[in-house]
PDB file of C-alpha atoms in Angstrom:
ATOM      1  CA  MET A 819       9.337 -39.431  42.310  1.00 71.00           C
ATOM      2  CA  ILE A 820       6.434 -37.698  44.550  1.00 76.00           C
ATOM      3  CA  ASN A 821       7.821 -38.898  47.623  1.00 79.00           C
ATOM      4  CA  TRP A 822      11.469 -37.249  46.901  1.00 77.00           C
ATOM      5  CA  PHE A 823       9.228 -33.703  45.754  1.00 72.00           C
ATOM      6  CA  VAL A 824       7.409 -34.328  49.364  1.00 75.00           C
ATOM      7  CA  GLU A 825      10.806 -35.212  51.184  1.00 75.00           C
ATOM      8  CA  THR A 826      12.528 -32.439  49.302  1.00 74.00           C
ATOM      9  CA  PHE A 827      10.352 -29.567  50.141  1.00 74.00           C
ATOM     10  CA  SER A 828       9.636 -30.568  53.524  1.00 76.00           C
ATOM     11  CA  THR A 829      10.607 -27.721  55.463  1.00 81.00           C
ATOM     12  CA  SER A 830       9.389 -24.981  55.461  1.00 80.00           C
ATOM     13  CA  SER A 831      12.304 -22.859  54.272  1.00 83.00           C
ATOM     14  CA  GLU A 832      12.491 -25.859  51.173  1.00 82.00           C
ATOM     15  CA  GLN A 833       9.202 -24.716  50.370  1.00 82.00           C
ATOM     16  CA  ALA A 834      10.380 -20.712  50.325  1.00 84.00           C
ATOM     17  CA  LYS A 835      12.557 -21.528  47.981  1.00 85.00           C
ATOM     18  CA  LEU A 836      10.450 -23.479  45.927  1.00 82.00           C
ATOM     19  CA  PHE A 837       7.779 -20.599  45.980  1.00 88.00           C
ATOM     20  CA  SER A 838      10.292 -18.181  44.755  1.00 89.00           C
ATOM     21  CA  ILE A 839      11.713 -20.212  42.007  1.00 90.00           C
ATOM     22  CA  VAL A 840       8.405 -21.287  41.119  1.00 90.00           C
ATOM     23  CA  ILE A 841       7.310 -17.221  41.182  1.00 94.00           C
ATOM     24  CA  SER A 842      10.421 -16.528  39.548  1.00 94.00           C
ATOM     25  CA  ALA A 843       9.959 -18.830  36.501  1.00 95.00           C
ATOM     26  CA  VAL A 844       6.259 -17.534  35.997  1.00 95.00           C
ATOM     27  CA  LEU A 845       7.661 -13.966  36.396  1.00 96.00           C
ATOM     28  CA  ALA A 846      10.490 -15.079  33.472  1.00 95.00           C
ATOM     29  CA  VAL A 847       8.094 -16.752  31.170  1.00 95.00           C
ATOM     30  CA  CYS A 848       5.427 -13.406  31.687  1.00 96.00           C
ATOM     31  CA  LEU A 849       8.672 -11.017  30.783  1.00 96.00           C
ATOM     32  CA  LEU A 850       9.278 -12.941  27.900  1.00 95.00           C
ATOM     33  CA  LEU A 851       5.814 -13.671  26.320  1.00 95.00           C
ATOM     34  CA  LEU A 852       5.240  -9.198  26.714  1.00 95.00           C
ATOM     35  CA  ASN A 853       8.824  -8.562  25.467  1.00 96.00           C
ATOM     36  CA  GLN A 854       7.477 -10.750  22.148  1.00 96.00           C
ATOM     37  CA  TRP A 855       4.460  -9.092  21.791  1.00 96.00           C
ATOM     38  CA  PHE A 856       5.789  -5.567  22.045  1.00 95.00           C
ATOM     39  CA  ILE A 857       8.400  -6.907  19.680  1.00 96.00           C
ATOM     40  CA  ALA A 858       5.902  -8.087  17.300  1.00 95.00           C
ATOM     41  CA  ARG A 859       3.299  -5.041  17.802  1.00 94.00           C
ATOM     42  CA  LYS A 860       6.197  -2.470  16.728  1.00 94.00           C
ATOM     43  CA  ALA A 861       7.485  -4.631  13.687  1.00 94.00           C
ATOM     44  CA  ARG A 862       3.537  -4.851  13.014  1.00 91.00           C
ATOM     45  CA  LYS A 863       3.671  -0.761  12.749  1.00 91.00           C
ATOM     46  CA  GLU A 864       6.686  -0.601  10.988  1.00 92.00           C
ATOM     47  CA  LEU A 865       5.617  -3.143   8.164  1.00 91.00           C
ATOM     48  CA  PHE A 866       2.400  -0.863   8.080  1.00 91.00           C
ATOM     49  CA  ILE A 867       4.333   2.636   8.331  1.00 91.00           C
ATOM     50  CA  THR A 868       6.588   1.131   5.417  1.00 93.00           C
ATOM     51  CA  LYS A 869       3.765  -0.008   2.846  1.00 93.00           C
ATOM     52  CA  ILE A 870       1.968   3.427   3.427  1.00 93.00           C
ATOM     53  CA  GLU A 871       5.062   5.064   2.283  1.00 93.00           C
ATOM     54  CA  GLU A 872       5.231   1.921  -0.557  1.00 94.00           C
ATOM     55  CA  LEU A 873       1.459   3.124  -1.546  1.00 94.00           C
ATOM     56  CA  LEU A 874       2.430   6.957  -1.542  1.00 93.00           C
ATOM     57  CA  THR A 875       4.890   6.813  -3.243  1.00 94.00           C
ATOM     58  CA  THR A 876       3.241   4.232  -5.970  1.00 95.00           C
ATOM     59  CA  ILE A 877       0.325   6.523  -6.012  1.00 94.00           C
ATOM     60  CA  TYR A 878       2.614   9.630  -7.073  1.00 95.00           C
ATOM     61  CA  THR A 879       4.891   7.698  -9.382  1.00 95.00           C
ATOM     62  CA  TYR A 880       1.676   6.544 -11.337  1.00 94.00           C
ATOM     63  CA  GLU A 881       0.182   9.960 -11.564  1.00 94.00           C
ATOM     64  CA  ARG A 882       3.423  11.145 -12.640  1.00 95.00           C
ATOM     65  CA  LEU A 883       3.649   7.983 -15.479  1.00 94.00           C
ATOM     66  CA  SER A 884      -0.040   8.507 -16.598  1.00 92.00           C
ATOM     67  CA  LEU A 885       0.682  12.441 -16.776  1.00 92.00           C
ATOM     68  CA  ASP A 886       3.380  12.209 -18.871  1.00 92.00           C
ATOM     69  CA  ILE A 887       1.246   9.281 -21.174  1.00 91.00           C
ATOM     70  CA  LEU A 888      -1.557  11.503 -21.842  1.00 89.00           C
ATOM     71  CA  SER A 889       0.580  14.612 -22.043  1.00 88.00           C
ATOM     72  CA  ARG A 890       2.839  12.385 -25.019  1.00 87.00           C
ATOM     73  CA  LEU A 891      -0.332  10.995 -27.139  1.00 84.00           C
ATOM     74  CA  PHE A 892      -2.166  14.169 -27.012  1.00 82.00           C
ATOM     75  CA  ASN A 893       0.904  16.614 -28.375  1.00 82.00           C
ATOM     76  CA  LEU A 894       3.425  14.064 -30.070  1.00 78.00           C
ATOM     77  CA  PRO A 895       2.661  13.965 -34.037  1.00 73.00           C
ATOM     78  CA  THR A 896       2.839   9.946 -33.992  1.00 77.00           C
ATOM     79  CA  ILE A 897       2.302   7.523 -31.466  1.00 79.00           C
ATOM     80  CA  ASP A 898       6.015   5.829 -30.444  1.00 83.00           C
ATOM     81  CA  GLN A 899       7.912   3.100 -28.566  1.00 88.00           C
ATOM     82  CA  ILE A 900       8.487   5.413 -25.496  1.00 90.00           C
ATOM     83  CA  THR A 901       4.933   5.993 -25.434  1.00 87.00           C
ATOM     84  CA  LEU A 902       4.003   2.200 -25.721  1.00 88.00           C
ATOM     85  CA  ASP A 903       6.628   1.511 -23.329  1.00 91.00           C
ATOM     86  CA  LYS A 904       5.619   4.017 -20.586  1.00 92.00           C
ATOM     87  CA  MET A 905       2.061   2.506 -20.536  1.00 91.00           C
ATOM     88  CA  ALA A 906       3.130  -0.690 -20.414  1.00 92.00           C
ATOM     89  CA  GLU A 907       4.943   0.564 -17.001  1.00 93.00           C
ATOM     90  CA  SER A 908       1.809   2.396 -16.215  1.00 93.00           C
ATOM     91  CA  ALA A 909      -0.255  -0.681 -16.258  1.00 92.00           C
ATOM     92  CA  GLU A 910       2.473  -2.379 -13.763  1.00 94.00           C
ATOM     93  CA  VAL A 911       2.829   0.309 -11.367  1.00 94.00           C
ATOM     94  CA  SER A 912      -1.543   0.543 -11.430  1.00 93.00           C
ATOM     95  CA  ASP A 913      -1.273  -3.276 -10.619  1.00 93.00           C
ATOM     96  CA  LYS A 914       0.751  -3.003  -7.657  1.00 94.00           C
ATOM     97  CA  LEU A 915      -1.050  -0.129  -6.278  1.00 93.00           C
ATOM     98  CA  GLU A 916      -4.108  -2.112  -6.497  1.00 92.00           C
ATOM     99  CA  MET A 917      -2.136  -5.240  -5.032  1.00 94.00           C
ATOM    100  CA  LEU A 918      -1.210  -2.580  -1.845  1.00 93.00           C
ATOM    101  CA  CYS A 919      -4.381  -1.453  -1.453  1.00 92.00           C
ATOM    102  CA  VAL A 920      -6.165  -5.149  -1.810  1.00 92.00           C
ATOM    103  CA  LEU A 921      -3.334  -6.752   0.897  1.00 92.00           C
ATOM    104  CA  TYR A 922      -2.528  -4.157   3.374  1.00 92.00           C
ATOM    105  CA  PHE A 923      -5.045  -1.309   2.883  1.00 90.00           C
ATOM    106  CA  PRO A 924      -8.531  -3.012   2.304  1.00 90.00           C
ATOM    107  CA  GLU A 925     -10.394   0.034   3.517  1.00 89.00           C
ATOM    108  CA  ILE A 926      -8.916   1.528   0.604  1.00 89.00           C
ATOM    109  CA  HIS A 927     -10.681   1.635  -2.738  1.00 88.00           C
ATOM    110  CA  PHE A 928      -8.658   1.265  -6.152  1.00 88.00           C
ATOM    111  CA  ASP A 929      -9.518  -0.363  -9.017  1.00 87.00           C
ATOM    112  CA  SER A 930      -6.697  -0.272 -11.398  1.00 87.00           C
ATOM    113  CA  SER A 931      -8.884  -0.985 -15.066  1.00 88.00           C
ATOM    114  CA  GLU A 932     -10.281   2.218 -13.844  1.00 88.00           C
ATOM    115  CA  SER A 933      -7.554   4.585 -14.729  1.00 88.00           C
ATOM    116  CA  GLN A 934      -5.855   2.434 -17.186  1.00 89.00           C
ATOM    117  CA  ASN A 935      -9.065   2.390 -19.391  1.00 88.00           C
ATOM    118  CA  ILE A 936      -8.854   6.107 -19.120  1.00 87.00           C
ATOM    119  CA  ILE A 937      -5.588   5.698 -21.240  1.00 87.00           C
ATOM    120  CA  LEU A 938      -6.457   2.963 -23.259  1.00 86.00           C
ATOM    121  CA  LYS A 939      -9.528   5.070 -24.130  1.00 85.00           C
ATOM    122  CA  ALA A 940      -7.145   8.511 -25.062  1.00 84.00           C
ATOM    123  CA  HIS A 941      -4.202   5.552 -26.810  1.00 82.00           C
ATOM    124  CA  LYS A 942      -7.511   3.988 -29.111  1.00 82.00           C
ATOM    125  CA  ASP A 943      -8.880   7.596 -29.824  1.00 78.00           C
ATOM    126  CA  VAL A 944      -5.745   8.991 -30.385  1.00 77.00           C
ATOM    127  CA  GLU A 945      -4.591   6.194 -33.318  1.00 75.00           C
ATOM    128  CA  ILE A 946      -8.147   6.973 -34.912  1.00 72.00           C
ATOM    129  CA  VAL A 947      -8.430  10.489 -35.293  1.00 68.00           C
ATOM    130  CA  GLY A 948      -4.275  11.988 -34.707  1.00 61.00           C
ATOM    131  CA  THR A 949      -3.370  15.004 -32.107  1.00 52.00           C
ATOM    132  CA  ASN A 950      -5.361  17.299 -34.603  1.00 57.00           C
ATOM    133  CA  TYR A 951      -8.845  16.494 -33.212  1.00 55.00           C
ATOM    134  CA  LYS A 952      -9.964  19.691 -31.125  1.00 56.00           C
ATOM    135  CA  HIS A 953     -13.620  18.723 -30.830  1.00 52.00           C
ATOM    136  CA  PRO A 954     -14.324  18.398 -27.091  1.00 52.00           C
ATOM    137  CA  LYS A 955     -18.008  17.659 -26.942  1.00 51.00           C
ATOM    138  CA  SER A 956     -17.637  14.733 -29.116  1.00 61.00           C
ATOM    139  CA  SER A 957     -16.985  10.773 -27.669  1.00 64.00           C
ATOM    140  CA  TYR A 958     -13.101  11.344 -28.447  1.00 68.00           C
ATOM    141  CA  SER A 959     -11.069  11.639 -25.731  1.00 72.00           C
ATOM    142  CA  SER A 960      -9.025  15.100 -25.400  1.00 78.00           C
ATOM    143  CA  TYR A 961      -5.941  15.914 -22.830  1.00 80.00           C
ATOM    144  CA  ILE A 962      -7.831  18.066 -20.310  1.00 84.00           C
ATOM    145  CA  PRO A 963     -10.934  15.519 -19.650  1.00 85.00           C
ATOM    146  CA  SER A 964      -8.629  12.839 -19.365  1.00 86.00           C
ATOM    147  CA  THR A 965      -6.646  14.636 -17.315  1.00 89.00           C
ATOM    148  CA  LYS A 966      -9.253  15.581 -15.090  1.00 90.00           C
ATOM    149  CA  LYS A 967     -10.803  12.228 -14.662  1.00 90.00           C
ATOM    150  CA  LEU A 968      -7.669  10.526 -13.686  1.00 91.00           C
ATOM    151  CA  GLN A 969      -7.261  13.292 -11.326  1.00 92.00           C
ATOM    152  CA  LYS A 970     -10.945  12.359  -9.912  1.00 92.00           C
ATOM    153  CA  ILE A 971      -9.624   8.508  -8.924  1.00 91.00           C
ATOM    154  CA  LEU A 972      -6.206   9.646  -7.572  1.00 92.00           C
ATOM    155  CA  THR A 973      -6.824  12.495  -5.102  1.00 92.00           C
ATOM    156  CA  PRO A 974      -9.228  10.299  -3.112  1.00 91.00           C
ATOM    157  CA  LEU A 975      -6.576   8.055  -3.322  1.00 92.00           C
ATOM    158  CA  LYS A 976      -4.066  10.008  -2.126  1.00 92.00           C
ATOM    159  CA  GLU A 977      -5.852  11.811   0.596  1.00 92.00           C
ATOM    160  CA  GLU A 978      -7.165   8.929   2.372  1.00 92.00           C
ATOM    161  CA  THR A 979      -3.322   7.166   2.469  1.00 91.00           C
ATOM    162  CA  LYS A 980      -2.778  10.940   4.158  1.00 90.00           C
ATOM    163  CA  LYS A 981      -5.224  10.008   6.697  1.00 91.00           C
ATOM    164  CA  LEU A 982      -3.716   6.477   7.327  1.00 89.00           C
ATOM    165  CA  MET A 983      -0.419   8.033   7.623  1.00 88.00           C
ATOM    166  CA  LYS A 984      -1.333  10.689   9.782  1.00 88.00           C
ATOM    167  CA  ASN A 985      -3.076   8.225  11.999  1.00 86.00           C
ATOM    168  CA  HIS A 986      -0.181   5.751  12.363  1.00 80.00           C
ATOM    169  CA  THR A 987       3.008   7.678  12.776  1.00 74.00           C
TER     170      THR A 987
END
C-alpha cells in the first residue's frame, strides 16, 4: 500500500496534485466546521430571544392574573369558582415563570412561593373576615398593600428581563 502511494506520487506534478487535494479537503472540513459553529450560535441566540419573549410575556400574564385575583377577592361579596380557577391558573403561571428563570436565566431570581403567598394570605383573610374589613393596620391583608407587595416582587423581575432583552437583541 505504501509502495503504491510512493510510486503514484513520485513525480513533482503528482505531488502538487496531492498537495492541492489535501489543502482542498482540509479547507472544506474547516469551512464545514465553521459553518456548523455559526449555525449553532445563531440557533442558540434565536432560542434565547424566544425564551426572553416567553419570560416577559409570562411575567405580564402573571401580573394581570394576580391583580385580577386580588381585585376579585377584595371587591366581590363572596369567593366564587372563577376566582378559585384563576388562583389555580396563577399558581401554574407562577411555576412556569420560576421554571423559565431556573432553566434559561439563572441570573434572574424568582421564587414562585413569595408571590403566591400574597394571594393565598389575601384569600385566607377574605374568607375569615369578608370584604368589609377596613382596618389596614391589622394583620389582615387588604387590596393596596397586597398589590404593592406583588409589584415589589414583579417590578425587578420585569426590569432584569428588559435588560436581558436589550443586551441580546
